């Protein structure tokens, strides 16, 4: 595409500064890919207190900045750093962002002022454009936290300003999180009451940030074609399927890519050894290292199954929990899991690791390093999600020759090709029914392939490692979305 866009991306997460899940990875990589394709792009993030300003060379850029919220002016300052050449602006407002978590405290209680915190982020991002004369063609919002941006652009008066012609794109990374809050927060957003109606911001007498964003965005997308289809149905639409259907051709699915500079076994900085399709030897060393971290039996012949992820209902780890003992008791396997979230699941997996000693390990916490080692050191990676907008870990797994075992939903369906036992083709193992039965037998199928059909395993691993889901490809699709938003 010849057109060069000016893009303002606003998000609550961006790797490496602040991440709780895939949104961070996406915002850490897509801007870079867009920049490499010649677009001018910058990112606006909150300046959370845990971001290491020294490490990332973050410097004061603009101060003071007044932002109109409701009927008062809030004051903040803007800091800046560059990440792979992309300018990143950090909004510093300590009442809102000087916290240990992004969205909730240690006990997983949502911060009660979240609607105000993120409404403020949106207005501040636009104010920065006004103050510094940046005129974006596209304002790209991500999830409910920044979903007020399309509404601000459409409903406030921007005549004769740099935002006069800006169009908006809203990416839904997860439709289950909509930002539904008491309407007492509404005046603070500064959006007129005429927008507080069903179909726009009103949702059962509360505010729904995402619903309003969907209504006002010039283009809406989600992160895989299958999830895009799923969420336009009442069964999976989380109450917003009708709103999405109403967008018609202004709603589509664009599969996420992977930042292969970060996620490749050839040069992953967290691994004790590197490997590739033609030189796979290093994978064994990673497997050993992983076994060592968890004090597992140092046997590289046993099938090792890995899991990394947030312990939330979406991910299906409660389904896995139901069959875990049966798996451990009936199959010759080792199992490792890394994650945090639901306290019951945390306790369950911790206690299982204790019970199964040298065959099972659990790390309850967040560790980037261990996430990489599990991707590299495991033979299989399990994602039994109830739903999955895209999912990144299964795509990382492919690249590391760690065969994904996934439920065929959302992006899991779009990125994994099911093993064909007759031809030996495929890149992983899929099941459809969200049942313990289906999960148990699919893991059994994978494990039996490991032991009984090593020639097929080799082929599957080779296939998996050769697949590419580059951001460059997805960035091209975002260009079309941007163009559509502008027309
Ligand atoms: P989601 O965004 O729904 O959490 P994704 O698969 O898109 O799911 O992305 C998850 C990202 O978060 C991956 O990069 C994964 O490695 C990372 N991640 C999740 N939990 C942890 C954890 N406990 N420690 C380290 N990384 C984690
Ligand atoms: C969300 C989804 C996940 C997706 C990620 C990045 O957190 O749960 O499936 O990969 O966003 O788009």
Short mmCIF file of C-alpha atoms and ligand atoms in Angstrom, two decimals:
data_model
loop_
_atom_site.label_atom_id
_atom_site.label_comp_id
_atom_site.label_asym_id
_atom_site.label_seq_id
_atom_site.Cartn_x
_atom_site.Cartn_y
_atom_site.Cartn_z
CA UNK A 1 0.00 0.00 0.00
CA UNK A 2 1.37 3.41 -0.94
CA UNK A 3 -0.43 5.39 1.67
CA UNK A 4 1.58 6.33 4.77
CA UNK A 5 -0.62 6.59 7.84
CA UNK A 6 -0.04 8.67 10.93
CA UNK A 7 -1.22 6.50 13.79
CA UNK A 8 -1.81 7.16 17.46
CA UNK A 9 -2.07 3.87 19.34
CA UNK A 10 -3.38 3.97 22.88
CA UNK A 11 -3.26 1.01 25.23
CA UNK A 12 -3.15 0.01 28.88
CA UNK A 13 -0.35 -2.51 28.22
CA UNK A 14 2.78 -2.74 26.11
CA UNK A 15 5.65 -5.21 26.36
CA UNK A 16 8.24 -4.71 27.84
CA UNK A 17 6.90 -1.84 29.97
CA UNK A 18 3.67 -3.29 31.34
CA UNK A 19 2.05 -6.60 30.56
CA UNK A 20 -0.52 -8.94 32.04
CA UNK A 21 -1.22 -10.94 28.89
CA UNK A 22 -1.33 -10.97 25.13
CA UNK A 23 -2.46 -7.35 24.77
CA UNK A 24 0.99 -6.33 26.00
CA UNK A 25 2.70 -8.51 23.42
CA UNK A 26 0.53 -7.19 20.61
CA UNK A 27 1.13 -3.53 21.42
CA UNK A 28 4.82 -4.32 21.88
CA UNK A 29 5.04 -5.68 18.34
CA UNK A 30 2.39 -4.29 15.97
CA UNK A 31 3.63 -0.65 16.13
CA UNK A 32 7.11 -1.82 15.24
CA UNK A 33 5.79 -3.77 12.25
CA UNK A 34 3.75 -0.77 11.10
CA UNK A 35 6.74 1.50 11.44
CA UNK A 36 8.85 -0.89 9.39
CA UNK A 37 6.20 -0.64 6.70
CA UNK A 38 6.73 3.10 6.57
CA UNK A 39 3.97 4.45 8.80
CA UNK A 40 4.43 7.10 11.45
CA UNK A 41 3.23 5.67 14.72
CA UNK A 42 3.43 6.48 18.40
CA UNK A 43 1.98 4.78 21.45
CA UNK A 44 0.41 6.29 24.57
CA UNK A 45 0.50 4.30 27.83
CA UNK A 46 -0.13 5.07 31.50
CA UNK A 47 3.04 5.67 33.48
CA UNK A 48 2.57 2.91 36.05
CA UNK A 49 4.82 3.24 39.06
CA UNK A 50 6.52 -0.11 38.47
CA UNK A 51 7.89 0.88 35.05
CA UNK A 52 11.65 1.24 35.33
CA UNK A 53 12.31 4.74 33.96
CA UNK A 54 16.10 4.42 34.09
CA UNK A 55 16.25 1.08 32.35
CA UNK A 56 14.13 2.31 29.46
CA UNK A 57 15.52 5.83 29.28
CA UNK A 58 12.13 7.41 29.94
CA UNK A 59 12.40 11.20 30.14
CA UNK A 60 10.12 14.09 30.92
CA UNK A 61 8.68 15.35 27.65
CA UNK A 62 5.73 17.64 28.27
CA UNK A 63 4.67 19.37 31.47
CA UNK A 64 2.22 20.40 32.78
CA UNK A 65 -0.68 19.14 30.73
CA UNK A 66 -4.24 20.04 31.69
CA UNK A 67 -6.93 17.54 30.74
CA UNK A 68 -10.59 18.40 30.94
CA UNK A 69 -12.51 15.68 32.78
CA UNK A 70 -16.19 16.30 33.51
CA UNK A 71 -16.34 19.80 34.85
CA UNK A 72 -12.80 19.96 36.16
CA UNK A 73 -9.26 20.08 34.89
CA UNK A 74 -6.86 17.24 35.82
CA UNK A 75 -3.14 17.86 35.66
CA UNK A 76 -0.51 15.42 34.53
CA UNK A 77 2.88 15.21 32.87
CA UNK A 78 4.01 13.25 29.85
CA UNK A 79 7.22 11.27 29.63
CA UNK A 80 8.77 9.71 26.57
CA UNK A 81 11.01 6.92 25.48
CA UNK A 82 11.68 5.11 22.20
CA UNK A 83 11.11 1.42 21.76
CA UNK A 84 12.53 -0.04 18.53
CA UNK A 85 12.28 3.44 17.07
CA UNK A 86 8.61 3.90 18.09
CA UNK A 87 7.99 6.90 20.35
CA UNK A 88 6.13 5.86 23.49
CA UNK A 89 4.44 8.53 25.61
CA UNK A 90 3.72 7.78 29.24
CA UNK A 91 0.97 9.69 31.00
CA UNK A 92 1.96 10.37 34.58
CA UNK A 93 -0.90 10.97 36.97
CA UNK A 94 0.02 9.44 40.28
CA UNK A 95 -3.45 9.37 41.83
CA UNK A 96 -4.42 7.01 39.05
CA UNK A 97 -1.34 5.08 38.06
CA UNK A 98 0.90 4.92 41.10
CA UNK A 99 -0.30 1.41 42.02
CA UNK A 100 1.30 -2.01 42.14
CA UNK A 101 -1.15 -3.55 39.70
CA UNK A 102 -2.53 -2.51 36.33
CA UNK A 103 -6.20 -3.21 36.95
CA UNK A 104 -6.53 -4.77 40.39
CA UNK A 105 -4.83 -5.23 43.73
CA UNK A 106 -3.07 -8.36 44.96
CA UNK A 107 -6.34 -9.91 46.09
CA UNK A 108 -7.61 -9.53 42.51
CA UNK A 109 -10.10 -6.81 43.49
CA UNK A 110 -10.60 -4.40 40.60
CA UNK A 111 -9.56 -0.85 41.42
CA UNK A 112 -12.84 0.94 41.95
CA UNK A 113 -11.77 4.00 40.02
CA UNK A 114 -10.84 2.03 36.87
CA UNK A 115 -13.47 3.82 34.76
CA UNK A 116 -11.98 7.15 35.76
CA UNK A 117 -8.38 6.00 35.34
CA UNK A 118 -8.89 4.87 31.78
CA UNK A 119 -11.28 7.62 30.73
CA UNK A 120 -8.52 9.95 31.82
CA UNK A 121 -5.93 8.05 29.78
CA UNK A 122 -8.07 8.49 26.65
CA UNK A 123 -8.64 12.20 27.10
CA UNK A 124 -4.98 12.74 27.96
CA UNK A 125 -3.86 10.97 24.77
CA UNK A 126 -6.01 13.32 22.68
CA UNK A 127 -4.87 16.35 24.65
CA UNK A 128 -1.27 15.40 23.91
CA UNK A 129 -2.06 15.53 20.18
CA UNK A 130 -3.56 18.99 20.58
CA UNK A 131 -0.69 20.30 22.70
CA UNK A 132 2.06 18.92 20.47
CA UNK A 133 0.38 19.38 17.10
CA UNK A 134 0.29 15.70 16.19
CA UNK A 135 -2.44 15.04 13.67
CA UNK A 136 -3.17 11.29 13.46
CA UNK A 137 -5.08 9.84 10.52
CA UNK A 138 -5.94 6.93 12.77
CA UNK A 139 -6.49 6.69 16.50
CA UNK A 140 -6.14 3.01 17.33
CA UNK A 141 -7.81 1.93 20.58
CA UNK A 142 -7.45 -1.44 22.30
CA UNK A 143 -10.08 -3.08 24.50
CA UNK A 144 -12.50 -1.36 26.87
CA UNK A 145 -9.79 0.66 28.60
CA UNK A 146 -9.36 2.85 25.55
CA UNK A 147 -12.78 2.37 23.99
CA UNK A 148 -13.85 5.92 24.87
CA UNK A 149 -11.49 7.26 22.20
CA UNK A 150 -13.82 6.63 19.24
CA UNK A 151 -16.65 8.28 21.19
CA UNK A 152 -14.55 11.30 22.09
CA UNK A 153 -13.52 11.71 18.47
CA UNK A 154 -17.09 11.51 17.23
CA UNK A 155 -18.93 13.48 19.89
CA UNK A 156 -16.64 16.31 21.04
CA UNK A 157 -16.00 19.38 18.96
CA UNK A 158 -12.62 19.08 17.20
CA UNK A 159 -13.25 21.64 14.47
CA UNK A 160 -10.09 23.51 13.48
CA UNK A 161 -7.87 21.22 15.53
CA UNK A 162 -5.36 18.54 14.58
CA UNK A 163 -7.98 15.89 15.38
CA UNK A 164 -10.52 17.24 12.96
CA UNK A 165 -10.07 14.45 10.44
CA UNK A 166 -8.93 11.56 12.63
CA UNK A 167 -10.72 8.23 12.23
CA UNK A 168 -10.78 5.47 14.82
CA UNK A 169 -10.12 1.75 14.90
CA UNK A 170 -11.04 -0.32 17.94
CA UNK A 171 -9.41 -3.71 18.44
CA UNK A 172 -11.23 -6.13 20.72
CA UNK A 173 -8.73 -8.47 22.32
CA UNK A 174 -11.32 -10.03 24.57
CA UNK A 175 -15.06 -9.38 24.40
CA UNK A 176 -15.64 -10.71 27.91
CA UNK A 177 -14.07 -7.61 29.45
CA UNK A 178 -16.36 -4.72 28.56
CA UNK A 179 -15.73 -2.17 31.27
CA UNK A 180 -19.20 -2.13 32.82
CA UNK A 181 -19.43 0.36 35.69
CA UNK A 182 -21.93 2.30 37.70
CA UNK A 183 -23.31 5.31 35.85
CA UNK A 184 -22.17 7.53 38.71
CA UNK A 185 -18.84 7.55 36.84
CA UNK A 186 -20.42 8.86 33.68
CA UNK A 187 -20.21 12.62 34.30
CA UNK A 188 -16.45 12.31 34.77
CA UNK A 189 -16.03 10.98 31.23
CA UNK A 190 -17.38 14.25 29.84
CA UNK A 191 -19.55 12.42 27.29
CA UNK A 192 -23.00 13.96 27.02
CA UNK A 193 -26.05 12.22 28.53
CA UNK A 194 -27.51 11.96 25.03
CA UNK A 195 -24.99 9.13 24.55
CA UNK A 196 -26.20 7.31 27.61
CA UNK A 197 -28.77 5.27 25.75
CA UNK A 198 -29.06 1.54 24.95
CA UNK A 199 -26.86 0.59 22.03
CA UNK A 200 -24.35 3.33 22.88
CA UNK A 201 -23.14 3.65 26.47
CA UNK A 202 -26.11 2.48 28.49
CA UNK A 203 -26.17 -1.19 29.41
CA UNK A 204 -28.80 -2.26 31.94
CA UNK A 205 -28.60 1.14 33.60
CA UNK A 206 -24.77 0.99 33.85
CA UNK A 207 -22.04 2.34 31.55
CA UNK A 208 -20.52 -0.10 29.09
CA UNK A 209 -17.28 1.32 27.70
CA UNK A 210 -16.79 -1.29 25.01
CA UNK A 211 -20.35 -1.05 23.73
CA UNK A 212 -19.95 2.71 23.22
CA UNK A 213 -16.61 2.17 21.52
CA UNK A 214 -18.07 -0.36 19.12
CA UNK A 215 -20.86 2.03 18.27
CA UNK A 216 -18.60 4.99 17.52
CA UNK A 217 -15.51 3.33 16.01
CA UNK A 218 -15.09 3.75 12.27
CA UNK A 219 -13.73 0.23 12.15
CA UNK A 220 -13.79 -2.56 14.72
CA UNK A 221 -11.69 -5.68 14.60
CA UNK A 222 -10.88 -8.62 16.77
CA UNK A 223 -7.82 -10.80 16.81
CA UNK A 224 -8.75 -13.87 14.76
CA UNK A 225 -11.26 -14.69 11.99
CA UNK A 226 -12.85 -17.57 13.93
CA UNK A 227 -13.39 -15.44 17.05
CA UNK A 228 -14.86 -12.71 14.83
CA UNK A 229 -17.44 -15.21 13.60
CA UNK A 230 -18.06 -16.63 17.06
CA UNK A 231 -18.79 -13.32 18.74
CA UNK A 232 -21.41 -12.31 16.23
CA UNK A 233 -23.54 -15.20 17.52
CA UNK A 234 -25.79 -14.86 20.60
CA UNK A 235 -24.10 -17.89 22.17
CA UNK A 236 -20.68 -16.26 22.29
CA UNK A 237 -21.45 -12.59 21.82
CA UNK A 238 -21.37 -11.66 25.53
CA UNK A 239 -24.48 -9.57 24.98
CA UNK A 240 -22.86 -7.50 22.22
CA UNK A 241 -23.32 -9.78 19.22
CA UNK A 242 -26.08 -7.61 17.82
CA UNK A 243 -23.92 -4.49 18.15
CA UNK A 244 -21.14 -6.25 16.24
CA UNK A 245 -23.45 -7.54 13.54
CA UNK A 246 -24.69 -3.99 13.07
CA UNK A 247 -21.15 -2.94 12.07
CA UNK A 248 -21.44 -5.18 8.97
CA UNK A 249 -18.28 -4.81 6.88
CA UNK A 250 -16.78 -2.48 9.49
CA UNK A 251 -16.05 -5.47 11.69
CA UNK A 252 -13.51 -8.20 10.93
CA UNK A 253 -10.97 -10.60 12.36
CA UNK A 254 -7.22 -10.09 11.94
CA UNK A 255 -5.00 -12.82 13.37
CA UNK A 256 -2.25 -11.61 15.69
CA UNK A 257 1.33 -12.15 14.69
CA UNK A 258 4.38 -13.06 16.69
CA UNK A 259 7.45 -11.01 17.41
CA UNK A 260 10.00 -13.55 16.23
CA UNK A 261 12.84 -11.39 17.50
CA UNK A 262 11.60 -12.25 20.99
CA UNK A 263 10.10 -15.69 20.40
CA UNK A 264 12.52 -17.84 18.37
CA UNK A 265 14.54 -20.79 19.63
CA UNK A 266 17.48 -19.72 17.44
CA UNK A 267 18.22 -16.64 19.54
CA UNK A 268 15.89 -16.54 22.54
CA UNK A 269 17.87 -14.76 25.25
CA UNK A 270 16.26 -16.75 28.07
CA UNK A 271 17.32 -20.19 26.87
CA UNK A 272 20.36 -22.21 28.01
CA UNK A 273 20.81 -23.53 24.44
CA UNK A 274 19.55 -22.57 21.02
CA UNK A 275 18.13 -24.75 18.29
CA UNK A 276 16.46 -24.74 14.88
CA UNK A 277 14.70 -27.11 12.48
CA UNK A 278 17.99 -28.37 11.08
CA UNK A 279 19.84 -28.35 14.40
CA UNK A 280 17.27 -29.47 16.95
CA UNK A 281 19.78 -30.78 19.53
CA UNK A 282 19.48 -27.71 21.79
CA UNK A 283 15.85 -28.53 22.57
CA UNK A 284 16.97 -31.46 24.72
CA UNK A 285 19.21 -29.16 26.75
CA UNK A 286 16.24 -26.84 27.30
CA UNK A 287 14.14 -29.82 28.40
CA UNK A 288 16.80 -30.81 30.92
CA UNK A 289 17.02 -27.25 32.19
CA UNK A 290 13.25 -27.13 32.60
CA UNK A 291 13.25 -30.41 34.50
CA UNK A 292 15.96 -29.03 36.72
CA UNK A 293 14.04 -25.84 37.52
CA UNK A 294 11.15 -27.96 38.77
CA UNK A 295 13.25 -30.78 40.29
CA UNK A 296 11.78 -33.31 37.91
CA UNK A 297 13.30 -36.63 37.06
CA UNK A 298 16.06 -35.82 34.48
CA UNK A 299 14.69 -38.16 31.82
CA UNK A 300 14.58 -36.66 28.34
CA UNK A 301 12.61 -39.60 26.91
CA UNK A 302 9.47 -38.95 28.90
CA UNK A 303 6.78 -36.77 27.27
CA UNK A 304 6.75 -33.37 28.99
CA UNK A 305 3.56 -31.32 28.89
CA UNK A 306 3.65 -27.57 29.60
CA UNK A 307 1.11 -24.88 30.43
CA UNK A 308 1.52 -21.09 30.75
CA UNK A 309 -1.33 -18.69 31.30
CA UNK A 310 -3.64 -16.62 33.42
CA UNK A 311 -5.80 -18.71 35.73
CA UNK A 312 -9.15 -17.36 34.60
CA UNK A 313 -12.24 -19.23 33.50
CA UNK A 314 -11.60 -18.51 29.82
CA UNK A 315 -8.48 -20.66 29.73
CA UNK A 316 -10.10 -23.95 30.73
CA UNK A 317 -7.57 -24.82 33.43
CA UNK A 318 -10.42 -25.93 35.67
CA UNK A 319 -11.24 -28.57 33.05
CA UNK A 320 -7.63 -29.67 33.06
CA UNK A 321 -7.66 -29.73 36.87
CA UNK A 322 -10.51 -32.23 36.80
CA UNK A 323 -8.51 -34.79 34.85
CA UNK A 324 -5.01 -34.03 36.05
CA UNK A 325 -4.78 -36.88 38.52
CA UNK A 326 -6.12 -39.33 36.01
CA UNK A 327 -3.56 -38.13 33.48
CA UNK A 328 -0.73 -38.47 35.95
CA UNK A 329 -1.91 -41.91 37.05
CA UNK A 330 -2.53 -43.41 33.64
CA UNK A 331 0.14 -41.88 31.40
CA UNK A 332 3.89 -41.87 31.43
CA UNK A 333 4.30 -38.08 31.42
CA UNK A 334 5.74 -35.09 33.22
CA UNK A 335 3.74 -31.90 33.63
CA UNK A 336 4.72 -28.27 34.38
CA UNK A 337 2.52 -25.26 34.83
CA UNK A 338 3.18 -21.51 35.20
CA UNK A 339 0.42 -19.08 36.03
CA UNK A 340 -1.47 -16.96 38.50
CA UNK A 341 -5.04 -15.88 39.06
CA UNK A 342 -7.85 -17.88 40.60
CA UNK A 343 -6.77 -18.81 44.15
CA UNK A 344 -8.43 -22.24 44.09
CA UNK A 345 -6.59 -23.19 40.93
CA UNK A 346 -3.34 -21.82 42.30
CA UNK A 347 -3.71 -23.98 45.39
CA UNK A 348 -4.81 -26.98 43.41
CA UNK A 349 -1.85 -26.98 41.02
CA UNK A 350 0.56 -26.23 43.85
CA UNK A 351 -0.72 -29.18 45.85
CA UNK A 352 -0.60 -31.49 42.84
CA UNK A 353 3.02 -30.55 42.23
CA UNK A 354 3.72 -31.47 45.81
CA UNK A 355 1.89 -34.77 45.48
CA UNK A 356 3.52 -35.84 42.19
CA UNK A 357 6.98 -34.63 43.20
CA UNK A 358 9.52 -35.46 40.50
CA UNK A 359 6.88 -35.75 37.75
CA UNK A 360 5.15 -32.45 38.13
CA UNK A 361 6.08 -28.81 38.79
CA UNK A 362 4.03 -25.66 39.36
CA UNK A 363 5.25 -22.09 39.58
CA UNK A 364 2.54 -19.77 40.83
CA UNK A 365 3.58 -16.31 39.73
CA UNK A 366 4.61 -14.34 36.66
CA UNK A 367 7.95 -15.13 35.06
CA UNK A 368 8.84 -14.12 31.54
CA UNK A 369 11.98 -16.22 31.68
CA UNK A 370 10.19 -19.38 32.74
CA UNK A 371 7.49 -18.83 30.11
CA UNK A 372 10.22 -18.98 27.45
CA UNK A 373 11.84 -22.05 29.00
CA UNK A 374 8.51 -23.90 29.15
CA UNK A 375 7.88 -23.10 25.48
CA UNK A 376 11.29 -24.50 24.57
CA UNK A 377 11.65 -27.37 27.02
CA UNK A 378 8.23 -29.01 26.71
CA UNK A 379 7.15 -31.53 24.10
CA UNK A 380 3.51 -30.43 24.17
CA UNK A 381 1.74 -27.25 25.18
CA UNK A 382 -1.84 -27.46 26.44
CA UNK A 383 -4.48 -24.76 25.83
CA UNK A 384 -7.94 -26.11 26.63
CA UNK A 385 -9.62 -22.70 26.34
CA UNK A 386 -13.36 -22.26 26.60
CA UNK A 387 -12.91 -19.41 24.18
CA UNK A 388 -9.75 -17.75 22.89
CA UNK A 389 -9.79 -14.51 20.88
CA UNK A 390 -6.37 -15.34 19.45
CA UNK A 391 -3.97 -16.86 21.93
CA UNK A 392 -0.28 -16.32 21.47
CA UNK A 393 1.28 -19.16 23.40
CA UNK A 394 0.17 -21.82 20.93
CA UNK A 395 1.78 -19.79 18.13
CA UNK A 396 4.98 -19.46 20.15
CA UNK A 397 4.82 -23.22 20.78
CA UNK A 398 4.75 -23.95 17.06
CA UNK A 399 7.93 -21.97 16.56
CA UNK A 400 9.64 -23.89 19.40
CA UNK A 401 8.63 -27.29 18.03
CA UNK A 402 6.39 -27.83 21.05
CA UNK A 403 3.19 -29.28 19.70
CA UNK A 404 0.06 -27.48 20.86
CA UNK A 405 -2.91 -29.45 22.21
CA UNK A 406 -5.80 -27.03 21.85
CA UNK A 407 -9.53 -26.70 21.87
CA UNK A 408 -10.60 -25.65 18.36
CA UNK A 409 -11.96 -22.23 19.25
CA UNK A 410 -11.07 -18.67 18.17
CA UNK A 411 -7.44 -18.14 17.23
CA UNK A 412 -6.50 -21.63 18.43
CA UNK A 413 -8.58 -22.98 15.59
CA UNK A 414 -6.99 -20.58 13.09
CA UNK A 415 -3.36 -21.20 14.01
CA UNK A 416 -3.15 -24.96 14.66
CA UNK A 417 -3.63 -27.66 12.00
CA UNK A 418 -4.93 -30.91 13.39
CA UNK A 419 -2.73 -34.00 13.16
CA UNK A 420 -3.80 -36.45 10.50
CA UNK A 421 -2.83 -39.89 11.71
CA UNK A 422 -2.95 -41.36 8.21
CA UNK A 423 -0.73 -38.86 6.43
CA UNK A 424 1.33 -37.61 9.39
CA UNK A 425 0.48 -34.01 8.45
CA UNK A 426 -0.54 -31.24 10.83
CA UNK A 427 1.03 -29.05 13.51
CA UNK A 428 -0.82 -30.04 16.69
CA UNK A 429 -3.78 -31.77 18.30
CA UNK A 430 -7.30 -30.35 18.42
CA UNK A 431 -10.51 -31.17 20.21
CA UNK A 432 -13.91 -29.56 19.90
CA UNK A 433 -16.11 -30.41 22.87
CA UNK A 434 -15.41 -28.54 26.08
CA UNK A 435 -15.48 -31.75 28.14
CA UNK A 436 -13.04 -33.60 30.35
CA UNK A 437 -13.53 -36.61 28.12
CA UNK A 438 -12.42 -34.79 24.96
CA UNK A 439 -9.46 -33.18 26.70
CA UNK A 440 -8.28 -36.41 28.30
CA UNK A 441 -8.41 -38.41 25.08
CA UNK A 442 -6.75 -35.71 23.01
CA UNK A 443 -3.86 -35.53 25.44
CA UNK A 444 -3.76 -39.34 25.28
CA UNK A 445 -3.70 -39.15 21.48
CA UNK A 446 -0.76 -36.73 21.59
CA UNK A 447 1.15 -38.79 24.14
CA UNK A 448 0.63 -42.02 22.23
CA UNK A 449 1.86 -40.31 19.07
CA UNK A 450 4.98 -39.31 20.98
CA UNK A 451 5.76 -42.89 21.98
CA UNK A 452 4.27 -44.93 19.15
CA UNK A 453 4.78 -42.82 16.02
CA UNK A 454 8.10 -41.01 16.42
CA UNK A 455 8.39 -40.56 12.63
CA UNK A 456 5.10 -38.62 12.68
CA UNK A 457 6.28 -36.60 15.67
CA UNK A 458 9.33 -35.54 13.69
CA UNK A 459 7.18 -34.46 10.81
CA UNK A 460 4.73 -32.56 13.02
CA UNK A 461 7.58 -30.73 14.73
CA UNK A 462 9.14 -29.82 11.42
CA UNK A 463 5.80 -28.52 10.12
CA UNK A 464 5.16 -26.57 13.30
CA UNK A 465 8.57 -24.92 13.32
CA UNK A 466 8.31 -23.89 9.71
CA UNK A 467 4.97 -22.08 10.02
CA UNK A 468 5.18 -18.27 10.24
CA UNK A 469 2.68 -15.84 11.70
CA UNK A 470 4.61 -12.67 11.12
CA UNK A 471 3.42 -9.27 12.24
CA UNK A 472 4.24 -7.96 8.81
CA UNK A 473 1.36 -9.98 7.36
CA UNK A 474 -1.06 -8.82 10.06
CA UNK A 475 0.16 -5.23 9.73
CA UNK A 476 -0.92 -5.31 6.07
CA UNK A 477 -4.40 -6.27 7.15
CA UNK A 478 -4.44 -3.43 9.65
CA UNK A 479 -3.57 -1.09 6.78
CA UNK A 480 -6.76 -2.17 5.04
CA UNK A 481 -8.69 -1.65 8.25
CA UNK A 482 -7.22 1.86 8.58
CA UNK A 483 -8.13 2.67 5.01
CA UNK A 484 -11.67 1.46 5.54
CA UNK A 485 -11.92 3.55 8.73
CA UNK A 486 -10.97 6.64 6.75
CA UNK A 487 -13.57 6.10 4.04
P1 LIG B 1 -4.09 -13.78 27.22
O1 LIG B 1 -3.78 -12.46 26.62
O2 LIG B 1 -5.54 -14.11 27.20
O3 LIG B 1 -3.52 -13.94 28.59
P2 LIG B 1 -2.31 -14.88 25.18
O4 LIG B 1 -1.99 -16.29 24.84
O5 LIG B 1 -2.69 -14.00 24.07
O6 LIG B 1 -3.42 -14.93 26.32
O7 LIG B 1 -1.04 -14.19 25.83
C1 LIG B 1 -0.52 -14.55 27.05
C2 LIG B 1 0.85 -13.93 27.19
O8 LIG B 1 1.10 -13.72 28.58
C3 LIG B 1 1.95 -14.81 26.68
O9 LIG B 1 3.04 -14.04 26.26
C4 LIG B 1 2.32 -15.61 27.94
O10 LIG B 1 3.60 -16.14 27.89
C5 LIG B 1 2.16 -14.55 28.99
N1 LIG B 1 1.87 -15.07 30.33
C6 LIG B 1 0.67 -15.41 30.85
N2 LIG B 1 0.80 -15.81 32.14
C7 LIG B 1 2.11 -15.71 32.42
C8 LIG B 1 2.90 -15.98 33.58
N3 LIG B 1 2.35 -16.43 34.70
N4 LIG B 1 4.22 -15.74 33.52
C9 LIG B 1 4.79 -15.29 32.37
N5 LIG B 1 4.12 -15.03 31.25
C10 LIG B 1 2.79 -15.23 31.27
C1 LIG B 2 -6.55 -11.29 24.89
C2 LIG B 2 -7.01 -12.68 24.52
C3 LIG B 2 -5.98 -13.48 23.78
C4 LIG B 2 -5.26 -12.65 22.74
C5 LIG B 2 -4.70 -11.39 23.37
C6 LIG B 2 -3.97 -10.50 22.38
O1 LIG B 2 -5.97 -11.22 26.13
O2 LIG B 2 -7.47 -13.39 25.64
O3 LIG B 2 -6.58 -14.60 23.18
O4 LIG B 2 -4.23 -13.38 22.13
O5 LIG B 2 -5.74 -10.64 23.93
O6 LIG B 2 -4.77 -10.07 21.32
#
